[in-house]
């Protein structure tokens, strides 16, 4: 559900890694990755029916994988918040099962250091920005990514306690010591679990999906966004 894949809980797969720049390197995309990103965005851009504007979408949603992408407004709002949290420094961001957010982050700041952890191998086109991820193996994260992310955004593939607990394990492995931020996009039904498992509380902003899902979705955080994201409902 949401900007994610609903996978077979019995599937067990590994995670691959790519090179990670050092703190002294200027973060930038390789020519191959940048070209793939531009091609991807160009292919998926289309005009909205009202007003002649345009919106960025992803490759076609795969219904066999229960994929539902965020609306442009939701993707832009969350991406803006993530970039604000990065504070203009070369902070690493991890996007767990939310490829829409990855695309918008890269469109808004091509030099942002973003790692997409995703099951759908179509996103291998992003080269070193992509890590194959199966939540059934939550601790199989490349060593280079462990405790290296200032911001982690996750959209678990199932609305279950088991799934949230496993994704939470991954989040804890990714997040850096000291100042760090966690954003979780999941169903309203996970409200109590999000607080118990990760210490996250809902924001006023309500994520929306292009597929008009019936489940009420919320955005949770481990910090008070103050006037952003509609405030904090702790």
GROMACS .gro file of C-alpha atoms in nm:
model
  234
    1UNK     CA    1   0.000   0.000   0.000
    2UNK     CA    2   0.104   0.360  -0.043
    3UNK     CA    3   0.432   0.449  -0.216
    4UNK     CA    4   0.567   0.101  -0.170
    5UNK     CA    5   0.541  -0.263  -0.263
    6UNK     CA    6   0.324  -0.514  -0.085
    7UNK     CA    7   0.557  -0.812  -0.094
    8UNK     CA    8   0.510  -1.175  -0.014
    9UNK     CA    9   0.602  -1.199   0.354
   10UNK     CA   10   0.777  -1.530   0.280
   11UNK     CA   11   1.011  -1.382   0.022
   12UNK     CA   12   1.369  -1.364   0.143
   13UNK     CA   13   1.627  -1.178  -0.060
   14UNK     CA   14   1.957  -1.005  -0.011
   15UNK     CA   15   2.062  -0.644  -0.026
   16UNK     CA   16   2.324  -0.502  -0.255
   17UNK     CA   17   2.532  -0.192  -0.203
   18UNK     CA   18   2.714   0.070  -0.400
   19UNK     CA   19   2.999   0.307  -0.341
   20UNK     CA   20   2.937   0.581  -0.088
   21UNK     CA   21   3.117   0.919  -0.103
   22UNK     CA   22   3.330   1.027   0.189
   23UNK     CA   23   3.247   1.332   0.401
   24UNK     CA   24   3.519   1.523   0.219
   25UNK     CA   25   3.376   1.458  -0.127
   26UNK     CA   26   3.136   1.692  -0.296
   27UNK     CA   27   2.821   1.481  -0.337
   28UNK     CA   28   2.717   1.456  -0.700
   29UNK     CA   29   2.558   1.214  -0.940
   30UNK     CA   30   2.766   1.023  -1.188
   31UNK     CA   31   2.702   1.112  -1.550
   32UNK     CA   32   2.533   0.773  -1.599
   33UNK     CA   33   2.302   0.815  -1.300
   34UNK     CA   34   2.218   1.176  -1.384
   35UNK     CA   35   2.138   1.081  -1.742
   36UNK     CA   36   1.914   0.798  -1.622
   37UNK     CA   37   1.737   1.029  -1.380
   38UNK     CA   38   1.674   1.295  -1.643
   39UNK     CA   39   1.545   1.032  -1.887
   40UNK     CA   40   1.322   0.884  -1.620
   41UNK     CA   41   1.172   1.220  -1.525
   42UNK     CA   42   1.126   1.321  -1.888
   43UNK     CA   43   0.943   1.000  -1.972
   44UNK     CA   44   0.712   1.025  -1.673
   45UNK     CA   45   0.629   1.397  -1.684
   46UNK     CA   46   0.278   1.475  -1.806
   47UNK     CA   47   0.045   1.771  -1.804
   48UNK     CA   48  -0.234   1.793  -1.552
   49UNK     CA   49  -0.587   1.821  -1.688
   50UNK     CA   50  -0.656   2.152  -1.520
   51UNK     CA   51  -0.433   2.455  -1.555
   52UNK     CA   52  -0.176   2.322  -1.799
   53UNK     CA   53   0.085   2.252  -1.529
   54UNK     CA   54   0.290   1.938  -1.508
   55UNK     CA   55   0.352   1.674  -1.246
   56UNK     CA   56   0.621   1.415  -1.200
   57UNK     CA   57   0.518   1.053  -1.173
   58UNK     CA   58   0.705   0.724  -1.162
   59UNK     CA   59   0.714   0.429  -1.394
   60UNK     CA   60   0.372   0.278  -1.427
   61UNK     CA   61   0.235   0.142  -1.101
   62UNK     CA   62   0.265  -0.236  -1.098
   63UNK     CA   63  -0.067  -0.363  -0.966
   64UNK     CA   64   0.081  -0.709  -0.915
   65UNK     CA   65   0.309  -0.544  -0.659
   66UNK     CA   66   0.029  -0.323  -0.518
   67UNK     CA   67   0.214  -0.003  -0.599
   68UNK     CA   68   0.050   0.332  -0.532
   69UNK     CA   69   0.248   0.652  -0.583
   70UNK     CA   70   0.214   0.973  -0.383
   71UNK     CA   71   0.036   1.268  -0.537
   72UNK     CA   72   0.271   1.550  -0.650
   73UNK     CA   73   0.158   1.769  -0.360
   74UNK     CA   74   0.243   1.499  -0.106
   75UNK     CA   75   0.579   1.416  -0.265
   76UNK     CA   76   0.678   1.783  -0.285
   77UNK     CA   77   0.570   1.857   0.072
   78UNK     CA   78   0.767   1.568   0.219
   79UNK     CA   79   1.069   1.637  -0.002
   80UNK     CA   80   1.075   2.001   0.107
   81UNK     CA   81   1.067   1.892   0.470
   82UNK     CA   82   1.353   1.647   0.417
   83UNK     CA   83   1.568   1.912   0.250
   84UNK     CA   84   1.491   2.152   0.535
   85UNK     CA   85   1.605   1.890   0.786
   86UNK     CA   86   1.928   1.843   0.594
   87UNK     CA   87   1.999   2.209   0.659
   88UNK     CA   88   2.187   2.272   0.339
   89UNK     CA   89   2.474   2.045   0.444
   90UNK     CA   90   2.584   1.724   0.277
   91UNK     CA   91   2.365   1.501   0.490
   92UNK     CA   92   2.266   1.155   0.376
   93UNK     CA   93   1.898   1.066   0.335
   94UNK     CA   94   1.755   0.713   0.320
   95UNK     CA   95   1.422   0.647   0.151
   96UNK     CA   96   1.282   0.306   0.245
   97UNK     CA   97   1.018   0.188  -0.006
   98UNK     CA   98   0.923   0.539  -0.118
   99UNK     CA   99   1.061   0.590  -0.471
  100UNK     CA  100   0.832   0.887  -0.541
  101UNK     CA  101   1.010   1.079  -0.267
  102UNK     CA  102   1.349   0.985  -0.407
  103UNK     CA  103   1.256   1.124  -0.749
  104UNK     CA  104   1.130   1.453  -0.607
  105UNK     CA  105   1.435   1.496  -0.384
  106UNK     CA  106   1.664   1.449  -0.681
  107UNK     CA  107   1.459   1.683  -0.896
  108UNK     CA  108   1.458   1.955  -0.631
  109UNK     CA  109   1.825   1.907  -0.540
  110UNK     CA  110   2.024   1.691  -0.784
  111UNK     CA  111   2.325   1.698  -0.550
  112UNK     CA  112   2.135   1.562  -0.252
  113UNK     CA  113   2.285   1.240  -0.112
  114UNK     CA  114   1.988   1.004  -0.121
  115UNK     CA  115   1.982   0.626  -0.097
  116UNK     CA  116   1.671   0.444  -0.219
  117UNK     CA  117   1.611   0.109  -0.047
  118UNK     CA  118   1.352  -0.060  -0.265
  119UNK     CA  119   1.236  -0.408  -0.371
  120UNK     CA  120   1.142  -0.316  -0.729
  121UNK     CA  121   1.451  -0.373  -0.943
  122UNK     CA  122   1.333  -0.132  -1.209
  123UNK     CA  123   1.498   0.133  -0.994
  124UNK     CA  124   1.840  -0.017  -1.055
  125UNK     CA  125   1.867   0.249  -1.323
  126UNK     CA  126   1.980   0.485  -1.046
  127UNK     CA  127   2.300   0.294  -0.998
  128UNK     CA  128   2.476   0.373  -0.671
  129UNK     CA  129   2.167   0.549  -0.535
  130UNK     CA  130   1.977   0.218  -0.533
  131UNK     CA  131   1.994  -0.065  -0.280
  132UNK     CA  132   1.777  -0.372  -0.321
  133UNK     CA  133   1.576  -0.410  -0.001
  134UNK     CA  134   1.354  -0.681   0.145
  135UNK     CA  135   1.204  -0.595   0.482
  136UNK     CA  136   1.213  -0.965   0.574
  137UNK     CA  137   1.590  -0.918   0.620
  138UNK     CA  138   1.590  -0.591   0.815
  139UNK     CA  139   1.947  -0.612   0.941
  140UNK     CA  140   2.108  -0.691   0.606
  141UNK     CA  141   2.206  -0.334   0.537
  142UNK     CA  142   2.541  -0.256   0.371
  143UNK     CA  143   2.797  -0.159   0.631
  144UNK     CA  144   2.865   0.170   0.452
  145UNK     CA  145   2.507   0.280   0.521
  146UNK     CA  146   2.490   0.184   0.886
  147UNK     CA  147   2.449   0.480   1.121
  148UNK     CA  148   2.523   0.723   0.837
  149UNK     CA  149   2.188   0.889   0.765
  150UNK     CA  150   2.071   1.217   0.912
  151UNK     CA  151   1.719   1.165   0.775
  152UNK     CA  152   1.535   0.836   0.722
  153UNK     CA  153   1.194   0.824   0.556
  154UNK     CA  154   1.006   0.493   0.550
  155UNK     CA  155   0.681   0.369   0.401
  156UNK     CA  156   0.642   0.006   0.522
  157UNK     CA  157   0.478  -0.232   0.274
  158UNK     CA  158   0.223  -0.376   0.518
  159UNK     CA  159  -0.005  -0.233   0.783
  160UNK     CA  160   0.100  -0.491   1.038
  161UNK     CA  161   0.296  -0.484   1.361
  162UNK     CA  162   0.545  -0.740   1.231
  163UNK     CA  163   0.625  -0.535   0.923
  164UNK     CA  164   0.661  -0.212   1.120
  165UNK     CA  165   0.889  -0.379   1.373
  166UNK     CA  166   1.117  -0.511   1.098
  167UNK     CA  167   1.132  -0.178   0.916
  168UNK     CA  168   1.204  -0.014   1.252
  169UNK     CA  169   1.510  -0.238   1.285
  170UNK     CA  170   1.634  -0.109   0.951
  171UNK     CA  171   1.569   0.251   1.052
  172UNK     CA  172   1.774   0.208   1.370
  173UNK     CA  173   2.062   0.068   1.167
  174UNK     CA  174   2.054   0.355   0.919
  175UNK     CA  175   2.014   0.653   1.149
  176UNK     CA  176   2.327   0.839   1.255
  177UNK     CA  177   2.424   0.912   1.617
  178UNK     CA  178   2.337   1.255   1.750
  179UNK     CA  179   2.096   1.478   1.560
  180UNK     CA  180   1.880   1.265   1.334
  181UNK     CA  181   1.525   1.265   1.201
  182UNK     CA  182   1.274   0.992   1.118
  183UNK     CA  183   0.962   1.029   0.905
  184UNK     CA  184   0.716   0.744   0.869
  185UNK     CA  185   0.431   0.727   0.618
  186UNK     CA  186   0.180   0.460   0.707
  187UNK     CA  187  -0.183   0.399   0.796
  188UNK     CA  188  -0.372   0.566   1.077
  189UNK     CA  189  -0.413   0.216   1.226
  190UNK     CA  190  -0.041   0.217   1.305
  191UNK     CA  191  -0.062   0.528   1.526
  192UNK     CA  192  -0.014   0.354   1.861
  193UNK     CA  193   0.248   0.116   1.725
  194UNK     CA  194   0.448   0.402   1.573
  195UNK     CA  195   0.465   0.566   1.915
  196UNK     CA  196   0.550   0.244   2.100
  197UNK     CA  197   0.805   0.105   1.856
  198UNK     CA  198   0.977   0.419   1.728
  199UNK     CA  199   0.858   0.706   1.944
  200UNK     CA  200   0.688   0.873   1.647
  201UNK     CA  201   0.379   1.093   1.657
  202UNK     CA  202   0.147   1.213   1.378
  203UNK     CA  203   0.175   1.544   1.200
  204UNK     CA  204  -0.125   1.740   1.081
  205UNK     CA  205  -0.035   1.693   0.715
  206UNK     CA  206  -0.225   1.405   0.551
  207UNK     CA  207  -0.041   1.219   0.274
  208UNK     CA  208  -0.242   1.145  -0.039
  209UNK     CA  209  -0.193   0.889  -0.315
  210UNK     CA  210  -0.271   0.901  -0.683
  211UNK     CA  211  -0.464   0.575  -0.645
  212UNK     CA  212  -0.706   0.727  -0.388
  213UNK     CA  213  -0.653   0.455  -0.130
  214UNK     CA  214  -0.936   0.379   0.110
  215UNK     CA  215  -0.707   0.355   0.413
  216UNK     CA  216  -0.639   0.677   0.600
  217UNK     CA  217  -0.268   0.753   0.583
  218UNK     CA  218  -0.063   0.966   0.820
  219UNK     CA  219   0.283   1.115   0.840
  220UNK     CA  220   0.465   1.048   1.168
  221UNK     CA  221   0.786   1.205   1.297
  222UNK     CA  222   1.028   1.183   1.589
  223UNK     CA  223   1.052   1.562   1.619
  224UNK     CA  224   0.823   1.864   1.643
  225UNK     CA  225   0.799   2.026   1.297
  226UNK     CA  226   0.647   2.335   1.460
  227UNK     CA  227   0.458   2.526   1.191
  228UNK     CA  228   0.557   2.286   0.914
  229UNK     CA  229   0.361   1.975   0.814
  230UNK     CA  230   0.053   2.102   0.993
  231UNK     CA  231   0.216   2.081   1.336
  232UNK     CA  232   0.265   1.784   1.568
  233UNK     CA  233  -0.012   1.589   1.740
  234UNK     CA  234   0.185   1.452   2.031
   0.00000   0.00000   0.00000
